[in-house]
Structures are given as structure tokens and as C-alpha cells.
Amino acid sequence: MKANSKKQDASQMLDGNRAAALGAKLCRVQVVAAYPITPQTPVTEALSEIVERGELQAQYVTVESEHSAMAVCSSASLVGARTFTATSSHGLAYMHEMLHWVAGTRLPVVLACVNRAIGAPWNVLNDLQDSMSQRDTGWIQMYARNNQEILDQIIQAYRIAEKAYLPVMVCYDGYTLSHTDMPVDVPSQDAVDGFLPPYKAHTILDPTNPKNYNLVTLANPRLNAEGVLCHGYMEIRYLLQEALEKSKEAIASVGREFGDLFGRSYASLLWEDMMEGAEIAIVATGGLAMEAIVAAEMLRRDGIRAGVIGLRVFRPFPRADVLRALQGCRLAVVFDRSISYGNEGTACSETKAALYGTGTNMRVHGFIVGLGGRDVKARELAGAVKRTLSLTDRGALNSESPEWVCEI
Amino acid sequence: MSRVNAVNLTDKEYLLPGNRLCPGCAVSLAYRHILKALEGQAVVTVPASCLTVLHGMYPVTSVTVPCVNTPFASTAASAAGLSAGLKALGRTDLTVVAIAGDGGTHDIGIQALSGAAERQDDFVYICYDNEGYMNTGNQRSGSSPLGTISGTTPVLGKQQHQKDVVAIMEAHRLPYVATASASYPLDLYDKVRKARSMKGLRFIHVYTPCPPGWGFPFMDTIGIGEMAVQTGWNVLYEVEEGAFRLSPASQSVAEKGGLRPVRELVALQGRFANLTEDKIQALQDWVTGRWQRYLARTGS
């Protein structure tokens, strides 16, 4: 963080949920629809209080489920309102159908996902299985490592969403961030207003110019009543993919502009620490990247040139950035708090895919850690890296399936 | 509010000629009059249903009002979102209207509908009831009657009575609950117009006979709907701020001294071909019992 952050910033002690709610308030969201679930609940309570006290002119719809929360956000966004919701775990899974729908409709809904393990069995603590299971829905996914990044990325999320016409999920760790107080620089309303203009909808609800959104659409292009060939389902879906790819530039430029205004730059889709001259990269998503920095420092003290690549943006996946960051490394050790069951850790697959076809001899090895809030200690990460390194040097590393850091 | 008649009903059409519904479908007729009553000043939200089929295939639609399609379970939540969004933007010119079938209302959509009703969200919810999942080719729904043969009750027929969704909605203490029938389109028109003038969640149930699903010739739709009223299978009424009132067609049945036997109605429909005498009696008892309760509410 730069020392010259704008003087209108006021530092407050905030937990992650409060930071998320305050972020939404500063963005002047107009419709909020949310349903309580641990550990997201305080976001719904904080926003309710903000709206009931009249500190924010918004419609707060106290829905009866997360599916309805996202349906309310979807239709309210289509009307032209800036919308916000937050959820966790089972709530996000329950929204799954609507997540697809919102992305397919290209609506700039912003969702705070307070990452929590998913059942069965019941568990309310942190891992990333919930949001990673939604990676294929067409949403931008950004992750935060601390409460400042939660607030900052929610503000950026609206700029990105409304520029790219894509929904954005801002994800942060349950409890370790959501319920932990940290100092957060809170920008003034004027400063946020300067950064984020009011939303101008690309959708039209006007009886004199009636539009029918999301009609049944055939696979192939089809003529309209004027004989003009219009997109088929595949063309519409292609445009969603294209928008995600193009959004990388928007994410970076919005992050850069945010840095210019607020003194905290988000110009990169990655966080890179100690990667200069690193021969071993530790790859982690979200808050785990902080623990990885401590691990890398331990390894450096032992003479191992380790660095950290933190995935701030997971969708769109920053392939080129990862590839550039990994240049010069001979080993990437990926720590995942989510897994594609029957295959391997989520970020591990992505890292391997980014490297495919580059002719590299780099080894990529994956560990599954920290599921269901299992504590992840820096020394465990460092130990795992050392073991992997030793096996690599002996030519005995088997990366066929991920290693689990647990008692089995 | 004065009643509309065939002479002063507006000529303006919001549903264009030619749509993809089956010949003789009651939904086309009902929807045509619903849109007339709204005078186009509405945004409709529609889940997966026969009405989706009516709306057409991109980029061609048969409907000239703004429409927001929404997944099956989310009709009422979508309407709540439209309503909240319009309110947030200060727009008061449009009535939000959710229109779903009985599957989308009685079954998969009831959670969102009950939530919106309890919150008293501001929209008109219309359930067109063809007593089954007709868009997917006729399977049983919570609204299918006892004895119905359908794709998922193919041999024995449905073993349970219909869910009384109108009573469920009335239990939410809504400002306006009404039943209507495609066979009485002017009555339906009046009810939609009245609902449009009110605030909060207004619920209208519309009986829409389905020629292929129920197994009757497509030219008999209106007659089936009329006989449903005459037998008391479909009772037309309004509950306005808690006050119950029979609508003219059902009031006339009450005044003329009674119901025609249910047997006459089920005999016209292929879906009841396997009904046994005891099932017919059970349906008759169900219809008669409900009719008596309605009469008791009118005070007669």
C-alpha cells in the first residue's frame, strides 16, 4: 500500500463481511437481495441496517432462498438497477442455475462469495470448493487475500461488470477474513462516485419498444421478421466466452485506474511475491497466497529460491500472466483448497493447461490442503515444497494424482 | 369498476396473430385478454412453460409487451426483482406481471411465490392451470385431478386430489385473489384490470382446458371450460381484502339451484377414460364439498 493514499481515506477496523457490505454501500447499489448463510450472514445484516437507517437508497428484498436472491438480482439488473448479493457454500450451489442465467443474459450483477466448505458432511469453515464449483458458469471470479482487497475489489467489480456486461463474483475466505478485523482504508463516497458512474443498462424495458429477453433460441442463426440473420444459441454463447477473454484487459485497466485514484493498484491479475529469480513457484488462490509468502520466506532462508504466484483472478484464467510469471522456474507447486473430484486440484489443472505446448520441462505438482477449515501452516507448505523438490531432483516425483495434506 | 362487454372491449391486440401453441389452446385466448386488460403497459415474466412456446423462438415473438424469461422455479422472484428494480429507478408506468403454469406455480415455483406473497411484493401473479405438465407432453402435476391418466400416471391414474393453490394463496392474506376461466374472457379481463389498479401481490388463477393433454377435440375448449363452471369443478370468485364474492358465471349456477354432475364433465375427456365409479364419486364429493364451502362464504 502506498503511503500517499488519498487523504480522504479513513482507516477503520473492519471484518471482511463489513468491508464487503461497506463496499456495496459505497457503490450505491440499488437492489439488494440476500439470504442468510454462515459465514456470509453478517453481510446481509449489515446491509439491512444500512438500508433501514436510510444510509443507502436501495430496495432490500428479503428473499426466501438463494435461488430467489439471484433471480431478484437478475431481473432487477435487467430493469437497469445496480444489484448486489452475497452468499456462501450451499447458498452458492443453490444459485447455480441462476448463475448460468445471469451470465447468459450478460448482466453486471456483483456477488460476494464468502468461501466455505460444502457438504456432506456439514462444515461451516473455509475452503474454495463452493466458488470453484461455479467456475464454468460464465462469471468473472476475483479473490481477496485481506479485507482491504475485499472492499477494493467490490468497488472495481462494478466498473468491470458494467464495462464487460459480465457478472462478477468477489470471493474471500470464510472466518479467516469474514470474521477477522483488519485495518481497512475506506474511501470517501465522493471518491468512489468519481470512480464509478451510475449504471446505464444495455437492456430496455419499454412498451413502445418491446424486447423479449431469453426466448427459446435455436442452435443455428435464424432470420428475424425483417429478414436479418440473427445469432443462434452457439453464437450467443461464443460471445460470452469472448467477453470473458476480453475482460482481462478491463480487469487490468480498471485495477490500474483504481490504483491511480486510491493508491492501491490492481493492474495485475496475479499477485507475485519473490518471483524475481525464483526457480520454484508456489501457486495458490486467494488468502492462501498470504500463507505461501511466509512459506517462501522460510524456503529462502534455507537457500531455496522460492517465490509465490497468487491467483487474484481465476476466471477469466490469466494464462499468459501465469506463463510469464513462471518463466525461469523449474518447479511449480500448486496448493489447492478445492478439487475436481476424480481428477486433481482446481488451480493445478489450470496451471498445467497454461504450460501445455510451451515446450517447457517444468514440473507441476499439486497438493490438496485446508479443506473444511483445516489449518494450513506455512511450515507445512514449506515442507511440502521441500519434499517435492527432493523427489524432483531424484527423478522420483509422481504427479499422477494430487497429494493430500491430511492424516490418510 | 364497470364491466367490459363484447362491444366496448378494446380492438387493440398485444398478442399477434399466429403463435406456436396447439390449436384450441385456452392459453392463447386467456393471454390475449390478459394483455388487453394491461393495455400493453406491463412487463411480463415467464418461466419455462407453454407460454414460452407461445412467445416464440428468437428472433421472432408473437407478443408486443416487454418480456423477461426466467428459469422454472423463479417466476415470482423474477417478478419481485423487476418490481424492486423499477421502484429503485423510480419508474411507476409499468405493471409487473408474472405468468406461470400450474407446474410452475403449484410445484416448483411455490417457494418463491410464497416468499413474495409473504413479503407483499408488488406484482400481479397469474397462474394458468391446465392441470398438468403439458409443455413436456403431459405429466402429472400438483394440480392434476384424481384419476388423471398422464405420462407419469400411465396405468393407475393419479391417486391424489388436486392441490388447492388458490386457498394457499388466500392464506397469505393477499389484497386480491381471484379465479377466472379462458371460457369467460371478459370476466378475466375485468379481473386483470382490477388487479392492475391495486398494490401488493395480486393472484389470479385461470382455468385453461388443454385439448391434447386432456383428450378432447380442439373445437370443444370453450364448452369444456363452461361445463367446468356449471359442474362446480371450476368456481369463479374473487376475494378482495378478505371479502369473498362469487363471479357472475358461478353466481348464476348458484342462483339456478345447483351443479351439473361431474360425470358429464369427465366423460368428455380422454384423460379420465379409466375412471372407476368410486373415483367418479370421490371427485363428485370433492367438488360438492368445496362448492358448499363457497356457498357458505357467500352467506347463502
PDB file of N, CA and C in Angstrom, chain B residues 182-264:
ATOM      1  N   ALA B 182     -60.607 -19.222 -19.121  1.00  0.00           N
ATOM      2  CA  ALA B 182     -60.452 -18.771 -20.509  1.00  0.00           C
ATOM      3  C   ALA B 182     -61.785 -18.766 -21.244  1.00  0.00           C
ATOM      4  N   SER B 183     -62.734 -19.557 -20.763  1.00  0.00           N
ATOM      5  CA  SER B 183     -64.047 -19.604 -21.403  1.00  0.00           C
ATOM      6  C   SER B 183     -64.897 -18.369 -21.071  1.00  0.00           C
ATOM      7  N   TYR B 184     -64.450 -17.588 -20.113  1.00  0.00           N
ATOM      8  CA  TYR B 184     -65.146 -16.350 -19.739  1.00  0.00           C
ATOM      9  C   TYR B 184     -64.133 -15.192 -19.826  1.00  0.00           C
ATOM     10  N   PRO B 185     -63.710 -14.867 -21.053  1.00  0.00           N
ATOM     11  CA  PRO B 185     -62.585 -13.938 -21.210  1.00  0.00           C
ATOM     12  C   PRO B 185     -62.890 -12.514 -20.730  1.00  0.00           C
ATOM     13  N   LEU B 186     -64.155 -12.118 -20.778  1.00  0.00           N
ATOM     14  CA  LEU B 186     -64.462 -10.750 -20.338  1.00  0.00           C
ATOM     15  C   LEU B 186     -64.374 -10.637 -18.819  1.00  0.00           C
ATOM     16  N   ASP B 187     -64.780 -11.694 -18.137  1.00  0.00           N
ATOM     17  CA  ASP B 187     -64.629 -11.762 -16.683  1.00  0.00           C
ATOM     18  C   ASP B 187     -63.141 -11.735 -16.319  1.00  0.00           C
ATOM     19  N   LEU B 188     -62.352 -12.488 -17.069  1.00  0.00           N
ATOM     20  CA  LEU B 188     -60.897 -12.499 -16.861  1.00  0.00           C
ATOM     21  C   LEU B 188     -60.327 -11.100 -17.088  1.00  0.00           C
ATOM     22  N   TYR B 189     -60.775 -10.471 -18.154  1.00  0.00           N
ATOM     23  CA  TYR B 189     -60.319  -9.107 -18.474  1.00  0.00           C
ATOM     24  C   TYR B 189     -60.580  -8.175 -17.292  1.00  0.00           C
ATOM     25  N   ASP B 190     -61.803  -8.221 -16.787  1.00  0.00           N
ATOM     26  CA  ASP B 190     -62.169  -7.337 -15.666  1.00  0.00           C
ATOM     27  C   ASP B 190     -61.295  -7.599 -14.440  1.00  0.00           C
ATOM     28  N   LYS B 191     -61.021  -8.862 -14.195  1.00  0.00           N
ATOM     29  CA  LYS B 191     -60.235  -9.212 -13.003  1.00  0.00           C
ATOM     30  C   LYS B 191     -58.789  -8.731 -13.133  1.00  0.00           C
ATOM     31  N   VAL B 192     -58.242  -8.873 -14.336  1.00  0.00           N
ATOM     32  CA  VAL B 192     -56.862  -8.393 -14.532  1.00  0.00           C
ATOM     33  C   VAL B 192     -56.825  -6.874 -14.406  1.00  0.00           C
ATOM     34  N   ARG B 193     -57.858  -6.224 -14.952  1.00  0.00           N
ATOM     35  CA  ARG B 193     -57.903  -4.757 -14.870  1.00  0.00           C
ATOM     36  C   ARG B 193     -57.996  -4.309 -13.411  1.00  0.00           C
ATOM     37  N   LYS B 194     -58.796  -5.018 -12.644  1.00  0.00           N
ATOM     38  CA  LYS B 194     -58.923  -4.663 -11.223  1.00  0.00           C
ATOM     39  C   LYS B 194     -57.591  -4.904 -10.501  1.00  0.00           C
ATOM     40  N   ALA B 195     -56.990  -6.055 -10.762  1.00  0.00           N
ATOM     41  CA  ALA B 195     -55.705  -6.374 -10.112  1.00  0.00           C
ATOM     42  C   ALA B 195     -54.654  -5.326 -10.459  1.00  0.00           C
ATOM     43  N   ARG B 196     -54.694  -4.888 -11.693  1.00  0.00           N
ATOM     44  CA  ARG B 196     -53.715  -3.902 -12.163  1.00  0.00           C
ATOM     45  C   ARG B 196     -53.820  -2.605 -11.362  1.00  0.00           C
ATOM     46  N   SER B 197     -55.022  -2.269 -10.913  1.00  0.00           N
ATOM     47  CA  SER B 197     -55.228  -0.997 -10.216  1.00  0.00           C
ATOM     48  C   SER B 197     -54.820  -1.076  -8.745  1.00  0.00           C
ATOM     49  N   MET B 198     -54.443  -2.268  -8.275  1.00  0.00           N
ATOM     50  CA  MET B 198     -54.133  -2.437  -6.852  1.00  0.00           C
ATOM     51  C   MET B 198     -52.623  -2.550  -6.633  1.00  0.00           C
ATOM     52  N   LYS B 199     -52.233  -2.580  -5.358  1.00  0.00           N
ATOM     53  CA  LYS B 199     -50.821  -2.743  -4.992  1.00  0.00           C
ATOM     54  C   LYS B 199     -50.646  -4.027  -4.185  1.00  0.00           C
ATOM     55  N   GLY B 200     -49.411  -4.451  -4.054  1.00  0.00           N
ATOM     56  CA  GLY B 200     -49.133  -5.693  -3.333  1.00  0.00           C
ATOM     57  C   GLY B 200     -49.201  -6.871  -4.282  1.00  0.00           C
ATOM     58  N   LEU B 201     -49.169  -8.068  -3.752  1.00  0.00           N
ATOM     59  CA  LEU B 201     -49.209  -9.229  -4.637  1.00  0.00           C
ATOM     60  C   LEU B 201     -50.664  -9.628  -4.878  1.00  0.00           C
ATOM     61  N   ARG B 202     -51.057  -9.564  -6.142  1.00  0.00           N
ATOM     62  CA  ARG B 202     -52.423  -9.930  -6.541  1.00  0.00           C
ATOM     63  C   ARG B 202     -52.323 -11.239  -7.308  1.00  0.00           C
ATOM     64  N   PHE B 203     -53.203 -12.182  -6.959  1.00  0.00           N
ATOM     65  CA  PHE B 203     -53.097 -13.533  -7.529  1.00  0.00           C
ATOM     66  C   PHE B 203     -54.355 -13.877  -8.305  1.00  0.00           C
ATOM     67  N   ILE B 204     -54.194 -14.289  -9.545  1.00  0.00           N
ATOM     68  CA  ILE B 204     -55.334 -14.714 -10.365  1.00  0.00           C
ATOM     69  C   ILE B 204     -55.055 -16.111 -10.916  1.00  0.00           C
ATOM     70  N   HIS B 205     -56.024 -16.979 -10.694  1.00  0.00           N
ATOM     71  CA  HIS B 205     -55.929 -18.339 -11.205  1.00  0.00           C
ATOM     72  C   HIS B 205     -56.833 -18.441 -12.427  1.00  0.00           C
ATOM     73  N   VAL B 206     -56.296 -18.939 -13.544  1.00  0.00           N
ATOM     74  CA  VAL B 206     -57.082 -19.036 -14.773  1.00  0.00           C
ATOM     75  C   VAL B 206     -57.145 -20.495 -15.223  1.00  0.00           C
ATOM     76  N   TYR B 207     -58.354 -20.975 -15.354  1.00  0.00           N
ATOM     77  CA  TYR B 207     -58.595 -22.347 -15.793  1.00  0.00           C
ATOM     78  C   TYR B 207     -58.453 -22.401 -17.311  1.00  0.00           C
ATOM     79  N   THR B 208     -57.507 -23.218 -17.797  1.00  0.00           N
ATOM     80  CA  THR B 208     -57.218 -23.257 -19.236  1.00  0.00           C
ATOM     81  C   THR B 208     -57.243 -24.695 -19.752  1.00  0.00           C
ATOM     82  N   PRO B 209     -58.402 -25.144 -20.246  1.00  0.00           N
ATOM     83  CA  PRO B 209     -58.504 -26.512 -20.778  1.00  0.00           C
ATOM     84  C   PRO B 209     -57.482 -26.763 -21.891  1.00  0.00           C
ATOM     85  N   CYS B 210     -56.976 -27.995 -21.920  1.00  0.00           N
ATOM     86  CA  CYS B 210     -55.861 -28.362 -22.803  1.00  0.00           C
ATOM     87  C   CYS B 210     -56.294 -29.517 -23.705  1.00  0.00           C
ATOM     88  N   PRO B 211     -56.614 -29.241 -24.974  1.00  0.00           N
ATOM     89  CA  PRO B 211     -57.143 -30.311 -25.831  1.00  0.00           C
ATOM     90  C   PRO B 211     -56.262 -31.563 -25.905  1.00  0.00           C
ATOM     91  N   PRO B 212     -54.959 -31.452 -26.222  1.00  0.00           N
ATOM     92  CA  PRO B 212     -54.200 -32.707 -26.334  1.00  0.00           C
ATOM     93  C   PRO B 212     -53.964 -33.367 -24.980  1.00  0.00           C
ATOM     94  N   GLY B 213     -53.740 -32.561 -23.932  1.00  0.00           N
ATOM     95  CA  GLY B 213     -53.428 -33.138 -22.620  1.00  0.00           C
ATOM     96  C   GLY B 213     -54.634 -33.793 -21.965  1.00  0.00           C
ATOM     97  N   TRP B 214     -55.796 -33.194 -22.174  1.00  0.00           N
ATOM     98  CA  TRP B 214     -56.990 -33.720 -21.508  1.00  0.00           C
ATOM     99  C   TRP B 214     -57.745 -34.713 -22.403  1.00  0.00           C
ATOM    100  N   GLY B 215     -57.386 -34.673 -23.700  1.00  0.00           N
ATOM    101  CA  GLY B 215     -58.026 -35.616 -24.611  1.00  0.00           C
ATOM    102  C   GLY B 215     -59.446 -35.226 -24.983  1.00  0.00           C
ATOM    103  N   PHE B 216     -59.564 -34.048 -25.602  1.00  0.00           N
ATOM    104  CA  PHE B 216     -60.873 -33.671 -26.172  1.00  0.00           C
ATOM    105  C   PHE B 216     -60.601 -32.924 -27.472  1.00  0.00           C
ATOM    106  N   PRO B 217     -61.581 -32.864 -28.400  1.00  0.00           N
ATOM    107  CA  PRO B 217     -61.356 -32.190 -29.688  1.00  0.00           C
ATOM    108  C   PRO B 217     -61.090 -30.697 -29.486  1.00  0.00           C
ATOM    109  N   PHE B 218     -60.181 -30.150 -30.300  1.00  0.00           N
ATOM    110  CA  PHE B 218     -59.733 -28.778 -30.032  1.00  0.00           C
ATOM    111  C   PHE B 218     -60.832 -27.735 -30.203  1.00  0.00           C
ATOM    112  N   MET B 219     -61.941 -28.110 -30.890  1.00  0.00           N
ATOM    113  CA  MET B 219     -63.023 -27.131 -31.026  1.00  0.00           C
ATOM    114  C   MET B 219     -63.925 -27.093 -29.786  1.00  0.00           C
ATOM    115  N   ASP B 220     -63.629 -27.938 -28.797  1.00  0.00           N
ATOM    116  CA  ASP B 220     -64.508 -28.020 -27.615  1.00  0.00           C
ATOM    117  C   ASP B 220     -63.983 -27.235 -26.407  1.00  0.00           C
ATOM    118  N   THR B 221     -62.880 -26.505 -26.568  1.00  0.00           N
ATOM    119  CA  THR B 221     -62.232 -25.853 -25.425  1.00  0.00           C
ATOM    120  C   THR B 221     -63.208 -24.988 -24.622  1.00  0.00           C
ATOM    121  N   ILE B 222     -63.940 -24.135 -25.327  1.00  0.00           N
ATOM    122  CA  ILE B 222     -64.815 -23.197 -24.619  1.00  0.00           C
ATOM    123  C   ILE B 222     -65.903 -23.971 -23.869  1.00  0.00           C
ATOM    124  N   GLY B 223     -66.460 -24.961 -24.539  1.00  0.00           N
ATOM    125  CA  GLY B 223     -67.525 -25.752 -23.927  1.00  0.00           C
ATOM    126  C   GLY B 223     -67.057 -26.496 -22.676  1.00  0.00           C
ATOM    127  N   ILE B 224     -65.836 -27.023 -22.729  1.00  0.00           N
ATOM    128  CA  ILE B 224     -65.283 -27.723 -21.563  1.00  0.00           C
ATOM    129  C   ILE B 224     -65.158 -26.747 -20.391  1.00  0.00           C
ATOM    130  N   GLY B 225     -64.644 -25.554 -20.699  1.00  0.00           N
ATOM    131  CA  GLY B 225     -64.488 -24.541 -19.644  1.00  0.00           C
ATOM    132  C   GLY B 225     -65.833 -24.126 -19.064  1.00  0.00           C
ATOM    133  N   GLU B 226     -66.837 -24.021 -19.925  1.00  0.00           N
ATOM    134  CA  GLU B 226     -68.184 -23.653 -19.436  1.00  0.00           C
ATOM    135  C   GLU B 226     -68.760 -24.763 -18.563  1.00  0.00           C
ATOM    136  N   MET B 227     -68.570 -26.006 -19.038  1.00  0.00           N
ATOM    137  CA  MET B 227     -69.119 -27.104 -18.245  1.00  0.00           C
ATOM    138  C   MET B 227     -68.388 -27.229 -16.911  1.00  0.00           C
ATOM    139  N   ALA B 228     -67.092 -26.891 -16.904  1.00  0.00           N
ATOM    140  CA  ALA B 228     -66.338 -26.928 -15.641  1.00  0.00           C
ATOM    141  C   ALA B 228     -66.964 -25.967 -14.629  1.00  0.00           C
ATOM    142  N   VAL B 229     -67.449 -24.828 -15.112  1.00  0.00           N
ATOM    143  CA  VAL B 229     -68.109 -23.878 -14.205  1.00  0.00           C
ATOM    144  C   VAL B 229     -69.482 -24.424 -13.791  1.00  0.00           C
ATOM    145  N   GLN B 230     -70.192 -24.997 -14.755  1.00  0.00           N
ATOM    146  CA  GLN B 230     -71.548 -25.492 -14.450  1.00  0.00           C
ATOM    147  C   GLN B 230     -71.538 -26.689 -13.499  1.00  0.00           C
ATOM    148  N   THR B 231     -70.463 -27.443 -13.522  1.00  0.00           N
ATOM    149  CA  THR B 231     -70.356 -28.595 -12.612  1.00  0.00           C
ATOM    150  C   THR B 231     -69.727 -28.210 -11.271  1.00  0.00           C
ATOM    151  N   GLY B 232     -69.219 -26.982 -11.179  1.00  0.00           N
ATOM    152  CA  GLY B 232     -68.550 -26.558  -9.939  1.00  0.00           C
ATOM    153  C   GLY B 232     -67.114 -27.046  -9.849  1.00  0.00           C
ATOM    154  N   TRP B 233     -66.632 -27.679 -10.918  1.00  0.00           N
ATOM    155  CA  TRP B 233     -65.212 -28.108 -10.962  1.00  0.00           C
ATOM    156  C   TRP B 233     -64.323 -26.858 -10.913  1.00  0.00           C
ATOM    157  N   ASN B 234     -64.754 -25.847 -11.651  1.00  0.00           N
ATOM    158  CA  ASN B 234     -64.054 -24.562 -11.652  1.00  0.00           C
ATOM    159  C   ASN B 234     -65.051 -23.517 -11.151  1.00  0.00           C
ATOM    160  N   VAL B 235     -64.776 -22.964  -9.999  1.00  0.00           N
ATOM    161  CA  VAL B 235     -65.675 -21.961  -9.418  1.00  0.00           C
ATOM    162  C   VAL B 235     -65.026 -20.586  -9.574  1.00  0.00           C
ATOM    163  N   LEU B 236     -65.789 -19.662 -10.143  1.00  0.00           N
ATOM    164  CA  LEU B 236     -65.237 -18.326 -10.384  1.00  0.00           C
ATOM    165  C   LEU B 236     -65.610 -17.398  -9.235  1.00  0.00           C
ATOM    166  N   TYR B 237     -64.579 -16.812  -8.620  1.00  0.00           N
ATOM    167  CA  TYR B 237     -64.835 -15.918  -7.482  1.00  0.00           C
ATOM    168  C   TYR B 237     -63.690 -14.941  -7.301  1.00  0.00           C
ATOM    169  N   GLU B 238     -63.951 -13.985  -6.435  1.00  0.00           N
ATOM    170  CA  GLU B 238     -62.918 -13.017  -6.052  1.00  0.00           C
ATOM    171  C   GLU B 238     -62.866 -12.946  -4.537  1.00  0.00           C
ATOM    172  N   VAL B 239     -61.679 -12.715  -4.015  1.00  0.00           N
ATOM    173  CA  VAL B 239     -61.538 -12.382  -2.601  1.00  0.00           C
ATOM    174  C   VAL B 239     -60.762 -11.066  -2.560  1.00  0.00           C
ATOM    175  N   GLU B 240     -61.517 -10.011  -2.243  1.00  0.00           N
ATOM    176  CA  GLU B 240     -60.919  -8.675  -2.269  1.00  0.00           C
ATOM    177  C   GLU B 240     -60.809  -8.179  -0.840  1.00  0.00           C
ATOM    178  N   GLU B 241     -59.588  -7.949  -0.381  1.00  0.00           N
ATOM    179  CA  GLU B 241     -59.353  -7.551   1.015  1.00  0.00           C
ATOM    180  C   GLU B 241     -60.130  -8.468   1.962  1.00  0.00           C
ATOM    181  N   GLY B 242     -60.120  -9.752   1.659  1.00  0.00           N
ATOM    182  CA  GLY B 242     -60.744 -10.739   2.544  1.00  0.00           C
ATOM    183  C   GLY B 242     -62.219 -10.992   2.271  1.00  0.00           C
ATOM    184  N   ALA B 243     -62.870 -10.167   1.444  1.00  0.00           N
ATOM    185  CA  ALA B 243     -64.305 -10.343   1.189  1.00  0.00           C
ATOM    186  C   ALA B 243     -64.519 -11.261  -0.012  1.00  0.00           C
ATOM    187  N   PHE B 244     -65.262 -12.346   0.211  1.00  0.00           N
ATOM    188  CA  PHE B 244     -65.491 -13.362  -0.820  1.00  0.00           C
ATOM    189  C   PHE B 244     -66.733 -13.012  -1.635  1.00  0.00           C
ATOM    190  N   ARG B 245     -66.625 -13.178  -2.951  1.00  0.00           N
ATOM    191  CA  ARG B 245     -67.779 -12.903  -3.817  1.00  0.00           C
ATOM    192  C   ARG B 245     -67.724 -13.847  -5.018  1.00  0.00           C
ATOM    193  N   LEU B 246     -68.827 -14.543  -5.270  1.00  0.00           N
ATOM    194  CA  LEU B 246     -68.887 -15.362  -6.478  1.00  0.00           C
ATOM    195  C   LEU B 246     -68.963 -14.436  -7.689  1.00  0.00           C
ATOM    196  N   SER B 247     -68.316 -14.820  -8.773  1.00  0.00           N
ATOM    197  CA  SER B 247     -68.379 -14.037 -10.014  1.00  0.00           C
ATOM    198  C   SER B 247     -69.637 -14.441 -10.783  1.00  0.00           C
ATOM    199  N   PRO B 248     -70.064 -13.608 -11.756  1.00  0.00           N
ATOM    200  CA  PRO B 248     -71.375 -13.819 -12.384  1.00  0.00           C
ATOM    201  C   PRO B 248     -71.654 -15.254 -12.857  1.00  0.00           C
ATOM    202  N   ALA B 249     -70.708 -15.900 -13.528  1.00  0.00           N
ATOM    203  CA  ALA B 249     -70.992 -17.236 -14.078  1.00  0.00           C
ATOM    204  C   ALA B 249     -71.294 -18.241 -12.974  1.00  0.00           C
ATOM    205  N   SER B 250     -70.508 -18.201 -11.905  1.00  0.00           N
ATOM    206  CA  SER B 250     -70.747 -19.138 -10.805  1.00  0.00           C
ATOM    207  C   SER B 250     -71.935 -18.689  -9.954  1.00  0.00           C
ATOM    208  N   GLN B 251     -72.132 -17.386  -9.836  1.00  0.00           N
ATOM    209  CA  GLN B 251     -73.291 -16.861  -9.110  1.00  0.00           C
ATOM    210  C   GLN B 251     -74.579 -17.360  -9.774  1.00  0.00           C
ATOM    211  N   SER B 252     -74.546 -17.364 -11.109  1.00  0.00           N
ATOM    212  CA  SER B 252     -75.706 -17.813 -11.868  1.00  0.00           C
ATOM    213  C   SER B 252     -75.983 -19.307 -11.616  1.00  0.00           C
ATOM    214  N   VAL B 253     -74.903 -20.110 -11.508  1.00  0.00           N
ATOM    215  CA  VAL B 253     -75.064 -21.534 -11.182  1.00  0.00           C
ATOM    216  C   VAL B 253     -75.711 -21.667  -9.805  1.00  0.00           C
ATOM    217  N   ALA B 254     -75.244 -20.855  -8.870  1.00  0.00           N
ATOM    218  CA  ALA B 254     -75.789 -20.911  -7.501  1.00  0.00           C
ATOM    219  C   ALA B 254     -77.260 -20.528  -7.499  1.00  0.00           C
ATOM    220  N   GLU B 255     -77.595 -19.481  -8.264  1.00  0.00           N
ATOM    221  CA  GLU B 255     -78.980 -18.988  -8.267  1.00  0.00           C
ATOM    222  C   GLU B 255     -79.924 -19.963  -8.960  1.00  0.00           C
ATOM    223  N   LYS B 256     -79.392 -20.691  -9.959  1.00  0.00           N
ATOM    224  CA  LYS B 256     -80.250 -21.634 -10.690  1.00  0.00           C
ATOM    225  C   LYS B 256     -80.407 -22.943  -9.936  1.00  0.00           C
ATOM    226  N   GLY B 257     -79.792 -23.003  -8.790  1.00  0.00           N
ATOM    227  CA  GLY B 257     -80.129 -24.113  -7.914  1.00  0.00           C
ATOM    228  C   GLY B 257     -79.263 -25.339  -8.007  1.00  0.00           C
ATOM    229  N   GLY B 258     -78.076 -25.231  -8.573  1.00  0.00           N
ATOM    230  CA  GLY B 258     -77.212 -26.390  -8.382  1.00  0.00           C
ATOM    231  C   GLY B 258     -76.290 -26.730  -9.520  1.00  0.00           C
ATOM    232  N   LEU B 259     -75.474 -27.699  -9.213  1.00  0.00           N
ATOM    233  CA  LEU B 259     -74.406 -28.089 -10.118  1.00  0.00           C
ATOM    234  C   LEU B 259     -74.835 -29.223 -11.029  1.00  0.00           C
ATOM    235  N   ARG B 260     -74.333 -29.213 -12.231  1.00  0.00           N
ATOM    236  CA  ARG B 260     -74.469 -30.410 -13.071  1.00  0.00           C
ATOM    237  C   ARG B 260     -73.505 -31.470 -12.545  1.00  0.00           C
ATOM    238  N   PRO B 261     -73.806 -32.737 -12.774  1.00  0.00           N
ATOM    239  CA  PRO B 261     -72.915 -33.787 -12.240  1.00  0.00           C
ATOM    240  C   PRO B 261     -71.528 -33.742 -12.884  1.00  0.00           C
ATOM    241  N   VAL B 262     -70.512 -33.982 -12.068  1.00  0.00           N
ATOM    242  CA  VAL B 262     -69.126 -34.028 -12.537  1.00  0.00           C
ATOM    243  C   VAL B 262     -68.968 -35.092 -13.634  1.00  0.00           C
ATOM    244  N   ARG B 263     -69.759 -36.132 -13.525  1.00  0.00           N
ATOM    245  CA  ARG B 263     -69.722 -37.228 -14.509  1.00  0.00           C
ATOM    246  C   ARG B 263     -69.810 -36.685 -15.942  1.00  0.00           C
ATOM    247  N   GLU B 264     -70.628 -35.659 -16.151  1.00  0.00           N
ATOM    248  CA  GLU B 264     -70.809 -35.102 -17.501  1.00  0.00           C
ATOM    249  C   GLU B 264     -69.518 -34.455 -18.015  1.00  0.00           C
TER     250      GLU B 264
END
